[in-house]
């Protein structure tokens, strides 16, 4: 999986390439990242990439031309190195809400270009001419597209085969099987007078799996009943799951 990221603050991405699971994936060559600064494609000696908004109002707007030239340079590099250019994605509060499903789709593209906005907005003509999709990390505004981009990249990188060891496999994570993850416990066996549930101490693998599934179902039906409905529609609930959910209603 190769990411091309367009950002005025490329140094921020060391948070992703130098730390934890994503850092190890990057260092092992399981994912690659090429950073592009639109200032390098500005057309004046002052390297201007933003200007005041037509119609007035606060804040600056990112100019279309340096962004478009950056994307052209990305495509040219892809062509010369035999990379199939994937979608050009703008991080934007107006975009489709990012999800585990979208993370999986992105992984199947093999390449994604992420455009990190800054200031008040990006010139709409760049969006109309060059952007294939817009993604949001939620109904709130942050100061730039870098943190949203890193959040999405992390979610995608976790899904690359070999990135996670067996012990922390993504298959166990919330949303992967349509449900929220079950509770977890570690030592000590009793903490603040609260013991670890007996079943987890018994070493009986099948019973532990049943308990975890039921806890996932309980938590999901209490906190996110919408996910239970989706899981049902997508055929992710067994007859045993349905029997257990019925018991919860009593
Ligand atoms: C200060 S924000 C601009 C907000 C814009 N004026 C609005 O109200 O929709 C600057 C940049 O941060 C990024 N951004 C902010 N919130 C985001 C979100 N929820 N999801 C994805 N990107 C976001 C976008 O790239 C945006 O262009």
Short mmCIF file of C-alpha atoms and ligand atoms in Angstrom, two decimals:
data_model
loop_
_atom_site.label_atom_id
_atom_site.label_comp_id
_atom_site.label_asym_id
_atom_site.label_seq_id
_atom_site.Cartn_x
_atom_site.Cartn_y
_atom_site.Cartn_z
CA UNK A 1 0.00 0.00 0.00
CA UNK A 2 1.52 3.30 -1.10
CA UNK A 3 0.29 6.66 0.20
CA UNK A 4 1.07 9.98 -1.43
CA UNK A 5 0.26 12.83 0.91
CA UNK A 6 0.03 16.50 -0.04
CA UNK A 7 0.63 18.68 2.99
CA UNK A 8 2.05 22.05 4.00
CA UNK A 9 3.35 20.35 7.16
CA UNK A 10 4.96 17.10 5.97
CA UNK A 11 7.06 16.80 9.16
CA UNK A 12 3.89 15.94 11.08
CA UNK A 13 3.85 12.52 9.43
CA UNK A 14 6.80 11.32 11.48
CA UNK A 15 4.13 10.59 14.12
CA UNK A 16 3.01 7.82 11.78
CA UNK A 17 6.33 6.63 10.32
CA UNK A 18 8.35 6.57 13.54
CA UNK A 19 6.03 5.22 16.20
CA UNK A 20 4.26 2.01 17.14
CA UNK A 21 2.51 -0.37 14.77
CA UNK A 22 2.48 2.03 11.80
CA UNK A 23 6.15 2.95 12.35
CA UNK A 24 7.16 -0.71 12.29
CA UNK A 25 5.06 -1.35 9.16
CA UNK A 26 6.75 1.58 7.44
CA UNK A 27 10.24 0.51 8.50
CA UNK A 28 9.60 -3.06 7.33
CA UNK A 29 8.47 -1.80 3.92
CA UNK A 30 4.89 -3.11 4.31
CA UNK A 31 3.62 0.35 3.43
CA UNK A 32 5.24 3.36 1.81
CA UNK A 33 4.66 7.07 2.12
CA UNK A 34 5.76 9.86 -0.20
CA UNK A 35 5.23 13.39 1.09
CA UNK A 36 4.59 16.31 -1.26
CA UNK A 37 4.62 19.96 -0.22
CA UNK A 38 2.51 22.19 -2.51
CA UNK A 39 4.91 25.06 -1.69
CA UNK A 40 7.43 23.29 -3.92
CA UNK A 41 4.96 23.81 -6.78
CA UNK A 42 4.18 27.49 -6.06
CA UNK A 43 4.87 29.88 -8.91
CA UNK A 44 6.34 32.94 -7.19
CA UNK A 45 9.55 33.55 -5.24
CA UNK A 46 7.58 33.77 -1.98
CA UNK A 47 6.13 30.28 -2.56
CA UNK A 48 2.56 31.47 -2.11
CA UNK A 49 -0.03 28.72 -1.79
CA UNK A 50 -2.99 30.64 -0.35
CA UNK A 51 -4.85 33.90 -0.92
CA UNK A 52 -7.84 35.88 0.34
CA UNK A 53 -11.35 34.62 -0.40
CA UNK A 54 -13.37 36.21 -3.18
CA UNK A 55 -16.44 37.81 -1.60
CA UNK A 56 -14.53 38.58 1.58
CA UNK A 57 -14.71 36.89 4.94
CA UNK A 58 -12.15 35.60 7.37
CA UNK A 59 -9.34 33.20 6.57
CA UNK A 60 -7.32 32.29 3.53
CA UNK A 61 -8.09 29.81 0.75
CA UNK A 62 -5.61 27.29 -0.69
CA UNK A 63 -4.99 28.11 -4.36
CA UNK A 64 -5.93 25.58 -7.02
CA UNK A 65 -2.81 25.79 -9.22
CA UNK A 66 -0.09 24.69 -6.75
CA UNK A 67 -2.32 21.80 -5.64
CA UNK A 68 -3.09 20.73 -9.20
CA UNK A 69 0.59 20.89 -10.15
CA UNK A 70 1.47 18.78 -7.11
CA UNK A 71 -1.07 16.13 -8.13
CA UNK A 72 0.30 16.18 -11.71
CA UNK A 73 3.81 15.59 -10.31
CA UNK A 74 2.49 12.66 -8.24
CA UNK A 75 0.85 11.10 -11.31
CA UNK A 76 4.03 11.58 -13.35
CA UNK A 77 6.08 9.84 -10.66
CA UNK A 78 3.56 6.99 -10.54
CA UNK A 79 3.79 6.59 -14.29
CA UNK A 80 7.58 6.49 -14.30
CA UNK A 81 7.71 3.95 -11.49
CA UNK A 82 4.84 1.76 -12.73
CA UNK A 83 2.44 2.58 -9.87
CA UNK A 84 -1.28 2.54 -10.68
CA UNK A 85 -2.59 5.91 -9.44
CA UNK A 86 -5.42 5.36 -6.96
CA UNK A 87 -8.15 7.85 -6.03
CA UNK A 88 -7.29 11.46 -5.22
CA UNK A 89 -8.89 12.06 -1.83
CA UNK A 90 -9.45 15.39 -0.10
CA UNK A 91 -9.81 15.38 3.68
CA UNK A 92 -12.86 17.54 4.30
CA UNK A 93 -15.60 17.94 6.92
CA UNK A 94 -18.06 17.79 3.99
CA UNK A 95 -16.81 14.35 2.98
CA UNK A 96 -18.26 10.89 3.49
CA UNK A 97 -17.75 9.66 7.04
CA UNK A 98 -14.66 7.41 7.21
CA UNK A 99 -15.35 3.88 8.46
CA UNK A 100 -13.79 0.43 8.78
CA UNK A 101 -15.44 -0.51 5.49
CA UNK A 102 -13.85 2.44 3.69
CA UNK A 103 -10.47 1.48 5.23
CA UNK A 104 -10.86 -1.98 3.69
CA UNK A 105 -11.82 -0.50 0.30
CA UNK A 106 -8.78 1.79 0.35
CA UNK A 107 -6.51 -1.17 1.02
CA UNK A 108 -7.81 -2.80 -2.15
CA UNK A 109 -6.85 0.30 -4.24
CA UNK A 110 -3.14 -0.21 -3.45
CA UNK A 111 -2.48 3.50 -3.77
CA UNK A 112 -4.18 6.57 -2.35
CA UNK A 113 -3.34 10.26 -2.65
CA UNK A 114 -4.47 12.32 0.33
CA UNK A 115 -4.80 16.10 0.10
CA UNK A 116 -4.55 17.82 3.48
CA UNK A 117 -6.43 21.12 3.52
CA UNK A 118 -5.37 24.04 5.73
CA UNK A 119 -6.75 27.52 6.42
CA UNK A 120 -10.42 28.23 5.64
CA UNK A 121 -10.81 25.96 2.61
CA UNK A 122 -9.42 24.68 -0.68
CA UNK A 123 -10.40 26.48 -3.93
CA UNK A 124 -13.52 24.70 -5.19
CA UNK A 125 -12.12 24.52 -8.75
CA UNK A 126 -9.38 22.19 -7.52
CA UNK A 127 -12.01 20.04 -5.82
CA UNK A 128 -14.19 19.93 -8.96
CA UNK A 129 -11.36 19.24 -11.41
CA UNK A 130 -9.03 16.92 -9.51
CA UNK A 131 -10.58 15.32 -6.43
CA UNK A 132 -12.22 11.88 -6.77
CA UNK A 133 -13.55 11.53 -3.24
CA UNK A 134 -13.82 13.51 -0.01
CA UNK A 135 -13.56 11.86 3.39
CA UNK A 136 -14.29 13.19 6.86
CA UNK A 137 -13.33 11.82 10.27
CA UNK A 138 -16.52 13.15 11.88
CA UNK A 139 -18.80 16.09 12.44
CA UNK A 140 -16.25 18.46 13.88
CA UNK A 141 -13.56 20.73 12.46
CA UNK A 142 -9.83 20.38 13.10
CA UNK A 143 -7.19 22.84 11.89
CA UNK A 144 -5.84 20.80 9.02
CA UNK A 145 -6.12 17.55 7.09
CA UNK A 146 -2.94 16.04 8.52
CA UNK A 147 -4.42 14.43 11.65
CA UNK A 148 -7.47 13.12 9.73
CA UNK A 149 -5.11 11.73 7.06
CA UNK A 150 -2.94 9.99 9.65
CA UNK A 151 -6.00 8.58 11.40
CA UNK A 152 -7.24 7.05 8.16
CA UNK A 153 -3.80 5.80 7.14
CA UNK A 154 -3.34 4.10 10.51
CA UNK A 155 -6.71 2.33 10.11
CA UNK A 156 -5.69 1.10 6.62
CA UNK A 157 -2.14 0.09 7.59
CA UNK A 158 -3.46 -2.10 10.44
CA UNK A 159 -5.30 -4.16 7.81
CA UNK A 160 -2.21 -4.91 5.70
CA UNK A 161 -1.37 -8.61 6.11
CA UNK A 162 1.69 -9.06 8.34
CA UNK A 163 1.46 -5.64 10.02
CA UNK A 164 -0.14 -6.97 13.19
CA UNK A 165 1.13 -10.05 14.96
CA UNK A 166 -1.31 -12.84 15.74
CA UNK A 167 -1.64 -11.66 19.30
CA UNK A 168 -3.11 -8.29 18.30
CA UNK A 169 -4.74 -9.29 15.05
CA UNK A 170 -7.15 -6.78 13.51
CA UNK A 171 -9.69 -9.61 13.22
CA UNK A 172 -10.43 -9.11 16.94
CA UNK A 173 -10.98 -5.36 16.65
CA UNK A 174 -14.27 -3.51 16.95
CA UNK A 175 -16.24 -3.16 13.67
CA UNK A 176 -14.25 -5.83 11.80
CA UNK A 177 -16.91 -8.47 12.53
CA UNK A 178 -19.65 -5.83 12.75
CA UNK A 179 -19.68 -5.67 16.57
CA UNK A 180 -17.88 -3.75 19.32
CA UNK A 181 -14.93 -5.48 20.97
CA UNK A 182 -15.49 -7.38 24.26
CA UNK A 183 -13.92 -6.20 27.58
CA UNK A 184 -10.29 -7.12 28.28
CA UNK A 185 -8.45 -7.80 31.55
CA UNK A 186 -4.83 -8.25 32.61
CA UNK A 187 -2.94 -8.78 35.88
CA UNK A 188 -3.52 -8.45 38.78
CA UNK A 189 -6.37 -10.93 39.15
CA UNK A 190 -8.11 -8.64 41.63
CA UNK A 191 -7.85 -4.89 41.20
CA UNK A 192 -9.63 -2.37 43.43
CA UNK A 193 -11.56 -5.37 44.83
CA UNK A 194 -12.89 -6.19 41.37
CA UNK A 195 -11.98 -9.72 40.24
CA UNK A 196 -11.35 -10.83 36.65
CA UNK A 197 -14.40 -12.86 35.43
CA UNK A 198 -13.94 -16.53 36.41
CA UNK A 199 -14.34 -17.84 32.87
CA UNK A 200 -11.14 -16.07 31.76
CA UNK A 201 -9.13 -17.89 34.43
CA UNK A 202 -10.39 -21.40 33.65
CA UNK A 203 -8.30 -22.01 30.49
CA UNK A 204 -11.33 -23.46 28.65
CA UNK A 205 -10.88 -21.99 25.16
CA UNK A 206 -14.42 -22.63 23.83
CA UNK A 207 -16.03 -21.16 26.95
CA UNK A 208 -13.78 -18.11 26.74
CA UNK A 209 -14.73 -17.59 23.07
CA UNK A 210 -18.46 -17.89 23.95
CA UNK A 211 -18.09 -15.41 26.81
CA UNK A 212 -16.27 -12.92 24.58
CA UNK A 213 -18.88 -13.19 21.84
CA UNK A 214 -21.71 -12.69 24.32
CA UNK A 215 -19.99 -9.69 25.91
CA UNK A 216 -19.53 -8.19 22.43
CA UNK A 217 -23.21 -8.72 21.69
CA UNK A 218 -24.25 -7.27 25.06
CA UNK A 219 -22.08 -4.18 24.67
CA UNK A 220 -23.05 -3.58 21.07
CA UNK A 221 -26.79 -3.95 21.68
CA UNK A 222 -26.56 -1.53 24.64
CA UNK A 223 -24.26 1.11 23.11
CA UNK A 224 -24.73 0.75 19.35
CA UNK A 225 -28.00 -1.03 18.48
CA UNK A 226 -27.57 0.31 14.92
CA UNK A 227 -24.54 -1.98 14.54
CA UNK A 228 -26.61 -5.01 15.58
CA UNK A 229 -29.14 -4.16 12.85
CA UNK A 230 -26.34 -3.82 10.27
CA UNK A 231 -24.71 -7.08 11.40
CA UNK A 232 -28.08 -8.84 11.05
CA UNK A 233 -28.61 -7.44 7.54
CA UNK A 234 -25.11 -8.49 6.54
CA UNK A 235 -25.59 -12.06 7.80
CA UNK A 236 -22.96 -11.68 10.53
CA UNK A 237 -25.16 -13.02 13.38
CA UNK A 238 -25.53 -16.76 14.00
CA UNK A 239 -28.69 -18.43 15.32
CA UNK A 240 -26.95 -18.71 18.67
CA UNK A 241 -26.23 -14.95 18.61
CA UNK A 242 -29.91 -14.26 17.90
CA UNK A 243 -31.00 -16.52 20.80
CA UNK A 244 -28.64 -14.67 23.11
CA UNK A 245 -29.93 -11.27 21.91
CA UNK A 246 -33.50 -12.42 22.61
CA UNK A 247 -32.48 -13.35 26.17
CA UNK A 248 -31.10 -9.84 26.65
CA UNK A 249 -34.53 -8.39 25.91
CA UNK A 250 -36.17 -10.38 28.72
C1 LIG B 1 -9.95 24.64 9.48
S1 LIG B 1 -10.39 23.34 8.40
C2 LIG B 1 -11.53 24.13 7.30
C3 LIG B 1 -12.94 24.00 7.72
C4 LIG B 1 -13.94 24.58 6.74
N1 LIG B 1 -13.91 25.99 6.74
C5 LIG B 1 -15.34 24.10 7.09
O1 LIG B 1 -15.97 24.74 7.93
O2 LIG B 1 -15.79 23.05 6.58
C6 LIG B 1 -8.97 23.11 7.42
C7 LIG B 1 -8.83 21.71 6.81
O3 LIG B 1 -8.81 20.75 7.84
C8 LIG B 1 -9.29 19.52 7.32
N2 LIG B 1 -10.40 19.05 8.19
C9 LIG B 1 -10.97 19.73 9.19
N3 LIG B 1 -11.92 19.01 9.79
C10 LIG B 1 -11.94 17.81 9.18
C11 LIG B 1 -12.72 16.62 9.34
N4 LIG B 1 -13.67 16.52 10.25
N5 LIG B 1 -12.43 15.57 8.52
C12 LIG B 1 -11.49 15.64 7.57
N6 LIG B 1 -10.73 16.76 7.38
C13 LIG B 1 -10.95 17.83 8.16
C14 LIG B 1 -9.74 19.78 5.89
O4 LIG B 1 -8.72 19.36 5.00
C15 LIG B 1 -9.90 21.28 5.87
O5 LIG B 1 -9.72 21.82 4.57
#
